[in-house]
Short mmCIF file of C-alpha atoms and ligand atoms in Angstrom, two decimals:
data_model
loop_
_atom_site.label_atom_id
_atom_site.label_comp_id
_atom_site.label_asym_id
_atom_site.label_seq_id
_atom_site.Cartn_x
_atom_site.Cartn_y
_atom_site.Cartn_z
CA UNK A 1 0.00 0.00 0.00
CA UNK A 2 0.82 3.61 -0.69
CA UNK A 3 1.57 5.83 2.79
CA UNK A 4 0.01 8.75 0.74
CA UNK A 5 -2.25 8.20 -2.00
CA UNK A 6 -3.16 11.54 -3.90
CA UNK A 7 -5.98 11.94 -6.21
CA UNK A 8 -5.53 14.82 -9.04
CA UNK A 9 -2.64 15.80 -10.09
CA UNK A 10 -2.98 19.66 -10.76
CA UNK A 11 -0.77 22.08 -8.87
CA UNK A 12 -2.59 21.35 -5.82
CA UNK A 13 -1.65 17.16 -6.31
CA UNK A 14 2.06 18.07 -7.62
CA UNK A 15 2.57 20.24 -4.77
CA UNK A 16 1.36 17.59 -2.22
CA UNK A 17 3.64 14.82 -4.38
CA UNK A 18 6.74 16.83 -4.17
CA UNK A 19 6.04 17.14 -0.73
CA UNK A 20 5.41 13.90 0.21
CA UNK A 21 8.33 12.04 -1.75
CA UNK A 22 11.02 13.76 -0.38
CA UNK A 23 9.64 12.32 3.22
CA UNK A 24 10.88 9.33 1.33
CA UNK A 25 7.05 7.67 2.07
CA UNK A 26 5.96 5.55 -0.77
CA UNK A 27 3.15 8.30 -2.84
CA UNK A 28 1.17 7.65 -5.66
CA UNK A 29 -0.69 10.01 -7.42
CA UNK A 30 -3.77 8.93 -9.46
CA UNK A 31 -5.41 11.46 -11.98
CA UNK A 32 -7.00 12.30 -14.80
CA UNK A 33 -5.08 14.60 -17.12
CA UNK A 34 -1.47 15.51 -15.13
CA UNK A 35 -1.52 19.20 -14.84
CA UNK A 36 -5.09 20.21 -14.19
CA UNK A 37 -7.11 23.16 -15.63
CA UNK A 38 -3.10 24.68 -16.21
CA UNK A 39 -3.62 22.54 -19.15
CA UNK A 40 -6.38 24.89 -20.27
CA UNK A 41 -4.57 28.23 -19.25
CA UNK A 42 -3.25 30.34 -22.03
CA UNK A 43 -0.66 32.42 -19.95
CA UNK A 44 0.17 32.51 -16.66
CA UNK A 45 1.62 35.76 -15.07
CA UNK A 46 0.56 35.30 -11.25
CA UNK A 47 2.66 32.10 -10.47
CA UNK A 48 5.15 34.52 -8.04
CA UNK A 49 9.37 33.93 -9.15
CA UNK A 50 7.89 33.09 -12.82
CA UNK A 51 7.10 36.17 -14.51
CA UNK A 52 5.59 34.77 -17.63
CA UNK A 53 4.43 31.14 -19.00
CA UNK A 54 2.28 29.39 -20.71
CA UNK A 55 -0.44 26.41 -19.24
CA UNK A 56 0.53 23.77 -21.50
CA UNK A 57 4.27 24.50 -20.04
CA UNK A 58 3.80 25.18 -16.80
CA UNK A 59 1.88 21.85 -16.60
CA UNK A 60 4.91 19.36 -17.73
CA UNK A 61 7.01 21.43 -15.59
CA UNK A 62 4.80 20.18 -12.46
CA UNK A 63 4.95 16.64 -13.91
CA UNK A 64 8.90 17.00 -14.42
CA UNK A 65 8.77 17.73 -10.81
CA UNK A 66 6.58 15.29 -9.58
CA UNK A 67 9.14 12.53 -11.78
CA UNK A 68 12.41 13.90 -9.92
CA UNK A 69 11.14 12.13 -6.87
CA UNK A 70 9.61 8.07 -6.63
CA UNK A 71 6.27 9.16 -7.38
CA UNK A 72 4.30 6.59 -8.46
CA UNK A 73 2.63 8.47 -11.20
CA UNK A 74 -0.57 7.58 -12.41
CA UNK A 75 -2.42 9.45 -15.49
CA UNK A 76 -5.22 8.86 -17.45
CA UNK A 77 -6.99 7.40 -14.52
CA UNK A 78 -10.65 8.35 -13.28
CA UNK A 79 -11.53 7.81 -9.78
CA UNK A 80 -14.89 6.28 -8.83
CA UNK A 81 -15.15 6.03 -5.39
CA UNK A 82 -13.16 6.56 -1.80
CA UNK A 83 -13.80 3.91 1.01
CA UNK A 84 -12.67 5.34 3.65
CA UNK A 85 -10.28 2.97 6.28
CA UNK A 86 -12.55 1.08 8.35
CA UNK A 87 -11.00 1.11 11.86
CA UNK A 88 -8.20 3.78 12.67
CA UNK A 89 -4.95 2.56 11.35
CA UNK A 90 -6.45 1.12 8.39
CA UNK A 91 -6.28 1.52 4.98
CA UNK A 92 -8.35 3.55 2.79
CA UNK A 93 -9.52 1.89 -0.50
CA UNK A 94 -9.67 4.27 -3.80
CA UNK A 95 -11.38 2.75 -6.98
CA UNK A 96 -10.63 3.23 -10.48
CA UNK A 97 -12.89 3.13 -13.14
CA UNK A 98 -11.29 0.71 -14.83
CA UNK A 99 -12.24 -1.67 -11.48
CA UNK A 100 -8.18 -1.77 -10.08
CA UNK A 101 -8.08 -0.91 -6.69
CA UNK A 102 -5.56 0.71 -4.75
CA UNK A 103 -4.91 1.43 -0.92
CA UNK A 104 -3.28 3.74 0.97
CA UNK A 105 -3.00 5.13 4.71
CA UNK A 106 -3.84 8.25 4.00
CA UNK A 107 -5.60 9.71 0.77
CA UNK A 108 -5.12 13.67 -0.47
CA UNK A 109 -7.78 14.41 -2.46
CA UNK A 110 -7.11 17.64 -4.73
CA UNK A 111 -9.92 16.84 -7.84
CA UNK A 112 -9.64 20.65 -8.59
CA UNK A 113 -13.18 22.21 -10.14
CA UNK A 114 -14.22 23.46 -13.18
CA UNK A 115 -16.32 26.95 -14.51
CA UNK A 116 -19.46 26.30 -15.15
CA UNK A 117 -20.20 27.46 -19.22
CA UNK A 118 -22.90 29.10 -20.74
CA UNK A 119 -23.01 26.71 -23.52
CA UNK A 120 -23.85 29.09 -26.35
CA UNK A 121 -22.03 29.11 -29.92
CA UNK A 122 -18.52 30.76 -29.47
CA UNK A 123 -17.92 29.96 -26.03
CA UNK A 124 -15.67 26.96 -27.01
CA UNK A 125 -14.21 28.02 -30.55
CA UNK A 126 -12.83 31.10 -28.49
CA UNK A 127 -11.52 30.11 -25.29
CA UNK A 128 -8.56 31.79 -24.09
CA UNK A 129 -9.32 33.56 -27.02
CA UNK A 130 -11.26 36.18 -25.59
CA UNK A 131 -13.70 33.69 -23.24
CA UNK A 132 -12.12 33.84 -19.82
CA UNK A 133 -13.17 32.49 -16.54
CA UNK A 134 -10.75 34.08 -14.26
CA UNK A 135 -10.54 37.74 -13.78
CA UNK A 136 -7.37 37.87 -11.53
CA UNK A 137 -5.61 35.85 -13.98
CA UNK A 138 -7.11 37.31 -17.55
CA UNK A 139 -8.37 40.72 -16.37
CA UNK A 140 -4.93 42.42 -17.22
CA UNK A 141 -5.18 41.27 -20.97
CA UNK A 142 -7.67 43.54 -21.58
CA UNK A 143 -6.41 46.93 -20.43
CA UNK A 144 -8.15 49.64 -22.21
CA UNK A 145 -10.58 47.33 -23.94
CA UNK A 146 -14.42 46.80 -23.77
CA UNK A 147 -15.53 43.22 -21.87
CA UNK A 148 -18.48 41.78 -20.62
CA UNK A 149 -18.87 40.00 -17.85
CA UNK A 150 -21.94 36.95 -17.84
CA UNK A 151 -23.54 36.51 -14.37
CA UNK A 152 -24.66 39.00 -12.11
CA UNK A 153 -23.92 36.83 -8.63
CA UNK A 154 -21.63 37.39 -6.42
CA UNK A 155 -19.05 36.17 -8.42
CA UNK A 156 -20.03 38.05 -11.39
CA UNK A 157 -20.54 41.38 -9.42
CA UNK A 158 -17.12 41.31 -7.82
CA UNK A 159 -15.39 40.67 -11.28
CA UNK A 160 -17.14 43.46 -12.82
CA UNK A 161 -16.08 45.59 -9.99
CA UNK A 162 -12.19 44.34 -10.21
CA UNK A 163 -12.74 44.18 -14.01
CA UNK A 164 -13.68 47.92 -14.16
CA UNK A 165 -10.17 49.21 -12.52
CA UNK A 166 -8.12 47.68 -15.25
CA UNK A 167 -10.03 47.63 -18.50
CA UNK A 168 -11.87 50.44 -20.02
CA UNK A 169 -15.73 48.99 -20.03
CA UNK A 170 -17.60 46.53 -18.51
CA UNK A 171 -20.95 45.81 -19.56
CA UNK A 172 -22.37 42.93 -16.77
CA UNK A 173 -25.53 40.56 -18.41
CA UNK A 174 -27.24 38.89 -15.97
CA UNK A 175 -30.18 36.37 -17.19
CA UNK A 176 -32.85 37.17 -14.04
CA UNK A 177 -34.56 40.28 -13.49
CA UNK A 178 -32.08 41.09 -11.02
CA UNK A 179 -28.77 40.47 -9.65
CA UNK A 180 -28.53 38.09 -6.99
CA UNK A 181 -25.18 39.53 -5.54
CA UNK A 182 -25.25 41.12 -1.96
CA UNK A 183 -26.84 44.70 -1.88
CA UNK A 184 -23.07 45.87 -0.86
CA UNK A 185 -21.78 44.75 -3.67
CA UNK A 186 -24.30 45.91 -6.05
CA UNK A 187 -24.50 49.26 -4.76
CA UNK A 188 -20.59 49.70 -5.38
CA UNK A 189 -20.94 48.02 -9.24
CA UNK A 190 -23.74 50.98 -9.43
CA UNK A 191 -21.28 53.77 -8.25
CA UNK A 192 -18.60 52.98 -11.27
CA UNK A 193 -18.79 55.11 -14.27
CA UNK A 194 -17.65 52.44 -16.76
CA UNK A 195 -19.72 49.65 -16.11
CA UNK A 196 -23.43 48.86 -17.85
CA UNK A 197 -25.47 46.28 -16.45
CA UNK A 198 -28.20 44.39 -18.53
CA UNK A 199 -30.56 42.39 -16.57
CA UNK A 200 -33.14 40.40 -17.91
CA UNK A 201 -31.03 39.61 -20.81
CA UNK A 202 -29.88 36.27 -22.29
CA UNK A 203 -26.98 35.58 -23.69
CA UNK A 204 -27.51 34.03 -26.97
CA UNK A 205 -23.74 34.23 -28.32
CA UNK A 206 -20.56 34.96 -28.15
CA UNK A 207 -19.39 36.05 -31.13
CA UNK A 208 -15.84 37.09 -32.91
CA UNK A 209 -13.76 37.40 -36.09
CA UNK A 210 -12.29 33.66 -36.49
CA UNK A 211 -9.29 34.30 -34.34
CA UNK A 212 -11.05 36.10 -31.20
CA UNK A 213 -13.74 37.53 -29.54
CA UNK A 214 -15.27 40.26 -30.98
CA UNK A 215 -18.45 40.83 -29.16
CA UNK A 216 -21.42 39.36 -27.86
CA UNK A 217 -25.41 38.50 -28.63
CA UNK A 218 -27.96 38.75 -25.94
CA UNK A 219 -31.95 39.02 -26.08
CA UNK A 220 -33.95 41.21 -23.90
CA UNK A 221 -36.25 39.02 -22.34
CA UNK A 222 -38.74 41.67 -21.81
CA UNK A 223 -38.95 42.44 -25.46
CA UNK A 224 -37.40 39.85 -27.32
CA UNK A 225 -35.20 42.48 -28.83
CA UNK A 226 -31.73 40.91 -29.94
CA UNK A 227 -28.74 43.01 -29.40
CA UNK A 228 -24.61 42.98 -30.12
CA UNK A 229 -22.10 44.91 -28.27
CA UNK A 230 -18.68 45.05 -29.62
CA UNK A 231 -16.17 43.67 -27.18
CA UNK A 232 -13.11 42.31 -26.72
CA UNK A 233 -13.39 39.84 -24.05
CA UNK A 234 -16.15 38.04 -22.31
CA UNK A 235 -15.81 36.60 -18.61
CA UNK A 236 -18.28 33.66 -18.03
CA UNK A 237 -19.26 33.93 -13.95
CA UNK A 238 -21.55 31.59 -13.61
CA UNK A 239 -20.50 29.03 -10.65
CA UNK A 240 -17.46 26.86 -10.31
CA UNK A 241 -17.98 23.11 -9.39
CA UNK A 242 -15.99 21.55 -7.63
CA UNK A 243 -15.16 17.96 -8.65
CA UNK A 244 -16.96 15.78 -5.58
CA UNK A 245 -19.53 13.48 -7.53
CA UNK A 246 -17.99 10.74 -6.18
CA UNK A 247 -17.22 12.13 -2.57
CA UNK A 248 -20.98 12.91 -1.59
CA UNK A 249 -21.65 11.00 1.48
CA UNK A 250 -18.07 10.11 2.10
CA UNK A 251 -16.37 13.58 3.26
CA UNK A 252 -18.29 16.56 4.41
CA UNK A 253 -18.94 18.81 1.79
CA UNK A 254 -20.01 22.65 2.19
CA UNK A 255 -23.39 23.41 0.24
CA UNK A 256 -21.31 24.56 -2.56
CA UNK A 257 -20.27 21.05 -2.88
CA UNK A 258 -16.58 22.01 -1.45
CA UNK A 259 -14.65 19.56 0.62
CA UNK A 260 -14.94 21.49 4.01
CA UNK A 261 -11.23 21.37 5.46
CA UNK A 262 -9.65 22.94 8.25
CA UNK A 263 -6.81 25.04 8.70
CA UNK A 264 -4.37 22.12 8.21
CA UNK A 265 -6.13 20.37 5.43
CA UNK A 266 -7.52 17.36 7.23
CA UNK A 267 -10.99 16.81 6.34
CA UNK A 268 -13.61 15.28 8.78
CA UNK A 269 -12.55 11.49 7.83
CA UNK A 270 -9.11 10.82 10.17
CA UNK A 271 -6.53 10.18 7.13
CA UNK A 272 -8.57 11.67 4.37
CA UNK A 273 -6.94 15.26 3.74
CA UNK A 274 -8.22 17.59 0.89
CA UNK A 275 -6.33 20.88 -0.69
CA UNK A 276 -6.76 23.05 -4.00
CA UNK A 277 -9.91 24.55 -5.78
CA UNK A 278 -11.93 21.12 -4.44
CA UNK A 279 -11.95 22.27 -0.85
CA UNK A 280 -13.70 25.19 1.02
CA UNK A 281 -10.19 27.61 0.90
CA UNK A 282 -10.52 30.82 -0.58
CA UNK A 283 -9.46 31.88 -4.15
CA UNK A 284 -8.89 29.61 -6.42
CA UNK A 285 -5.41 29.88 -7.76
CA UNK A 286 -2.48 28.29 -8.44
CA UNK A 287 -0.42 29.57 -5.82
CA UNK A 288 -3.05 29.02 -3.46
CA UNK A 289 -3.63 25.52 -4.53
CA UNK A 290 0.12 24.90 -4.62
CA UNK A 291 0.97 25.63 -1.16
CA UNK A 292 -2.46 24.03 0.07
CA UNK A 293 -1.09 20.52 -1.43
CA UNK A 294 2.11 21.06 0.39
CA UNK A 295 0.38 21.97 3.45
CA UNK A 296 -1.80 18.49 3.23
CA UNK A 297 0.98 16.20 2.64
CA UNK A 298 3.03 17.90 5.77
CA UNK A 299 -0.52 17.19 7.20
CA UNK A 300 -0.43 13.58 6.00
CA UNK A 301 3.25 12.92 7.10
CA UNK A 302 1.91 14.46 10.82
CA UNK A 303 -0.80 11.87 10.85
CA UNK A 304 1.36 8.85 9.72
CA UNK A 305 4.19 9.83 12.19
CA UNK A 306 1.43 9.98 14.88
CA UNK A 307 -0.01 6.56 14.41
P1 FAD B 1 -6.97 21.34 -10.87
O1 FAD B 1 -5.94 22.11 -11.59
O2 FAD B 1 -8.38 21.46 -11.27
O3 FAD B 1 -6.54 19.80 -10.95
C1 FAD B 1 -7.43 18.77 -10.62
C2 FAD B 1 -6.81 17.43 -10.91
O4 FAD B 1 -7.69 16.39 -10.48
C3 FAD B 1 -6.55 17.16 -12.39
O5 FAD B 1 -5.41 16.37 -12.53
C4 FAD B 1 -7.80 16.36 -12.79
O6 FAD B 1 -7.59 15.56 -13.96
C5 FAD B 1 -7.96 15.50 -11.56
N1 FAD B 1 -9.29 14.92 -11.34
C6 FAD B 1 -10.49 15.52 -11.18
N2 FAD B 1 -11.46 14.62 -10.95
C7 FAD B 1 -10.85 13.40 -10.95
C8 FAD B 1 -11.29 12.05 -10.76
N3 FAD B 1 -12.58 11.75 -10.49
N4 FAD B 1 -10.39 11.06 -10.87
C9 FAD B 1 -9.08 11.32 -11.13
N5 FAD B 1 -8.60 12.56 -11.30
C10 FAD B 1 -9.48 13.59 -11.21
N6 FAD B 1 -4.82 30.43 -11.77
C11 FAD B 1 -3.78 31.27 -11.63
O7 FAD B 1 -3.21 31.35 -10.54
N7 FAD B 1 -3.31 32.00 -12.67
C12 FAD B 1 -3.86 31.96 -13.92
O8 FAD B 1 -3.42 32.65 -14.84
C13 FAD B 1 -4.97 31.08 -14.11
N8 FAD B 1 -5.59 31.01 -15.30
C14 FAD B 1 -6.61 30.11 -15.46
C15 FAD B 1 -7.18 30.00 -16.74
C16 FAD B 1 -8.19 29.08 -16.95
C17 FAD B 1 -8.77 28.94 -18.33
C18 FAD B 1 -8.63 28.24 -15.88
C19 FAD B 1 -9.71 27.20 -16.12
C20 FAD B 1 -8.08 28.38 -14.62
C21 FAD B 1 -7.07 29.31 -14.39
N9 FAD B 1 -6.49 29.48 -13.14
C22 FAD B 1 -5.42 30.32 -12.99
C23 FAD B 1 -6.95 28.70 -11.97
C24 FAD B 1 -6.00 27.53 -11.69
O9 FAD B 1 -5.80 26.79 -12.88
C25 FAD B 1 -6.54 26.65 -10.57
O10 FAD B 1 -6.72 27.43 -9.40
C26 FAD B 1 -5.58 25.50 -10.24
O11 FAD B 1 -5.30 24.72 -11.37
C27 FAD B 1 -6.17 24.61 -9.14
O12 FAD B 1 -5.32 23.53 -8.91
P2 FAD B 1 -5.87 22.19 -8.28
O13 FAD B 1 -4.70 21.26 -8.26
O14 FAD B 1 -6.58 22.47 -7.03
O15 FAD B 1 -6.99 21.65 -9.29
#
């Protein structure tokens, strides 16, 4: 069996590995696509001592990382289900979907989340091409340029408020009649002079010129009325989920689906520790998740040394 078993293997998971295997304990890491939504990141200009990279890059470097050390390093690999140890001391039983088992004495689970989309035409074609998801990673890109933000939660609200102190417009589209985002925050998107908000209003859209975004299609719902604005970027702020299908009932979860941790990463199974965008921690980042997953495997070494 595996003295830390660690499911995902975004920054969160690499972080944890790295962490783990140079306690010399035998780790395994068990995960979908090796380098997590980096894989999906254009640039990356917030990861602090690396002024400038690229997803696609930054992601092999984590796996170079990870294979420096004897990390048992296992891609391409869903998870189906955690089994918690039975009696303390025991081993915790994580099943893949292709039906191999394997155990460890303590499990790290770091399953990351994912934006929810809008799924209208031109959201995919023009990812990272335009479409973003992240305004402290993307808002910067579009200094001096008109965007839109989709979503008029709290989520939405507070990246049209960031949004409108770097770029030159923001135009917010929210689908209900209102926004659902605390009056605080609403009153505060009201008091900026470059920001339009468009309740009511449907997002039919997103168009552009073959290479990027170059604006967007919504219909009043009142009137049925279709309209374009001309735009440079869209941000889609519509919910992030975090990836816990297969966790409900096993480890606590907030009503956000979250994996509730504490300030040390240990969820509320004994041995079962969680870190990254999965868990209840604040701001969903890189760095953040990085030095969560090293905080969980320090965790994990604790709890081994301890029993
Ligand atoms: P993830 O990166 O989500 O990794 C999750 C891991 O778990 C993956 O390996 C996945 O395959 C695996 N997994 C999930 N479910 C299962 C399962 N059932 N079985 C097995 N494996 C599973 N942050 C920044 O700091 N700067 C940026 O510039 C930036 N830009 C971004 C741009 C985009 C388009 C996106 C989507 C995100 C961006 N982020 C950025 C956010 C950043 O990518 C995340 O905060 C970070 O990747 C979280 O790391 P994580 O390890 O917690 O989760």
């Amino acid at each position: 069996p595996y003295d830390v078993l660690i499911v995902g293997g975004g920054p969160a998971g690499a972080a944890a590995a790295v962490y783990a295997a140079r306690k010399g304990i035998r780790t395994g890491v068990v995960a979908e696509r090796i380098g997590g939504q980096t894989l999906d990141t254009l640039g990356i200009e917030n990861f602090i001592s690396v002024k400038e990279t690229e997803g696609p890059k930054f992601a092999a470097a984590l796996e170079a990382h990870m294979r420096a050390y004897e990390v048992d390093l296992m891609g391409g690999q869903k998870v189906d289900a955690l089994l918690p140890a039975a009696e303390a001391g025991g081993l915790a039983t994580v099943k893949l979907a292709n039906g191999a088992e394997l155990k460890s004495k303590t499990v790290i689970l770091t399953t990351g989340a994912r934006w929810r989309n809008v799924n209208v035409p031109g959201e995919q074609e023009y990812k990272t091409k335009g479409v973003a998801y992240c305004p402290h990673c993307d808002g910067p890109l579009f200094k001096g340029k008109k965007v839109a933000v989709i979503g008029g939660g709290n989520s939405g609200v507070e990246a049209a408020i960031d949004l409108a102190g770097v770029v030159q417009h923001v135009t917010v589209i929210e689908f209900a009649e209102q926004l659902k985002a605390d009056a605080v925050l609403v009153n505060k998107l009201k008091s900026l002079p470059n920001v339009e908000i468009h309740t009511n209003a449907q997002t039919t859209e997103i168009t552009g010129d073959g290479q990027k975004v170059n604006g967007l299609r919504y219909k009043d719902r009142a009137t049925q009325a279709e309209h374009h604005l001309e735009l440079a970027g869209v941000f889609v702020q519509i919910g992030l989920v975090p990836n816990t299908e297969f966790l409900k009932g096993v480890v606590e979860l907030s009503r956000f689906g979250e994996i509730v941790i504490d300030a040390k990463c240990h969820t509320n199974v004994p041995g079962i520790f969680a870190a990254g965008d999965v868990t209840t921690v604040p701001y969903k980042q890189i760095i953040i998740a990085s030095g969560e997953g090293a905080k969980a495997a320090l965790s994990a070494f604790d709890h081994l040394i301890r029993s």
